[in-house]
């Protein structure tokens, strides 16, 4: 009986983890993301990562602009 309850609990946890019925949330303030097209969190300003887009935050340094 105990093993059955543990197995059911494990299945429920796995389903809730991968089904994500609660939607996407901000990793910083945990506010639910309402508009998938808007790239910023309305509460804290967190920038969501967009799959398929290149991250331009860290561009390689040009040799011409490098200062020694």
Short mmCIF file of C-alpha atoms in Angstrom, two decimals:
data_model
loop_
_atom_site.label_atom_id
_atom_site.label_comp_id
_atom_site.label_asym_id
_atom_site.label_seq_id
_atom_site.Cartn_x
_atom_site.Cartn_y
_atom_site.Cartn_z
CA UNK A 1 0.00 0.00 0.00
CA UNK A 2 2.81 2.40 0.88
CA UNK A 3 4.66 1.69 -2.38
CA UNK A 4 1.49 2.37 -4.35
CA UNK A 5 1.05 5.76 -2.69
CA UNK A 6 4.69 6.66 -3.28
CA UNK A 7 4.43 5.62 -6.94
CA UNK A 8 1.29 7.74 -7.41
CA UNK A 9 2.94 10.71 -5.71
CA UNK A 10 5.99 10.34 -7.95
CA UNK A 11 3.82 10.21 -11.07
CA UNK A 12 1.89 13.32 -9.99
CA UNK A 13 5.11 15.25 -9.38
CA UNK A 14 6.56 14.26 -12.76
CA UNK A 15 3.33 15.16 -14.58
CA UNK A 16 3.15 18.57 -12.89
CA UNK A 17 6.81 19.23 -13.65
CA UNK A 18 6.62 18.53 -17.38
CA UNK A 19 3.00 19.51 -18.05
CA UNK A 20 3.52 22.94 -16.42
CA UNK A 21 -0.15 23.87 -15.93
CA UNK A 22 0.84 27.05 -14.19
CA UNK A 23 2.52 28.67 -17.21
CA UNK A 24 5.89 30.28 -17.52
CA UNK A 25 7.11 32.38 -14.60
CA UNK A 26 9.82 34.96 -14.13
CA UNK A 27 12.90 33.31 -12.58
CA UNK A 28 13.64 36.39 -10.48
CA UNK A 29 10.28 37.43 -8.96
CA UNK A 30 8.08 34.39 -9.83
CA UNK A 31 5.35 36.52 -11.47
CA UNK A 32 3.43 34.65 -14.15
CA UNK A 33 4.29 35.65 -17.72
CA UNK A 34 1.07 36.95 -19.25
CA UNK A 35 2.12 37.91 -22.78
CA UNK A 36 4.52 35.59 -24.57
CA UNK A 37 5.33 38.28 -27.16
CA UNK A 38 6.49 40.83 -24.55
CA UNK A 39 10.18 40.15 -23.74
CA UNK A 40 10.27 41.83 -20.30
CA UNK A 41 8.77 40.92 -16.94
CA UNK A 42 6.22 43.64 -16.04
CA UNK A 43 7.13 43.43 -12.36
CA UNK A 44 10.95 43.41 -12.21
CA UNK A 45 12.14 43.96 -15.81
CA UNK A 46 13.73 40.51 -16.25
CA UNK A 47 14.56 39.84 -19.93
CA UNK A 48 13.18 36.47 -20.99
CA UNK A 49 15.29 34.29 -23.25
CA UNK A 50 13.74 33.77 -26.66
CA UNK A 51 14.54 30.43 -28.28
CA UNK A 52 16.10 30.70 -31.71
CA UNK A 53 17.46 34.21 -31.24
CA UNK A 54 21.13 34.98 -30.85
CA UNK A 55 22.27 36.51 -27.56
CA UNK A 56 23.86 39.87 -28.42
CA UNK A 57 24.73 40.82 -24.84
CA UNK A 58 28.29 39.62 -25.19
CA UNK A 59 29.72 40.59 -28.56
CA UNK A 60 33.30 39.62 -29.41
CA UNK A 61 35.83 42.42 -29.14
CA UNK A 62 37.14 43.90 -32.36
CA UNK A 63 40.91 44.06 -32.70
CA UNK A 64 40.66 47.67 -33.84
CA UNK A 65 38.85 48.80 -30.71
CA UNK A 66 40.94 46.82 -28.26
CA UNK A 67 42.92 49.01 -25.89
CA UNK A 68 46.11 47.81 -24.32
#
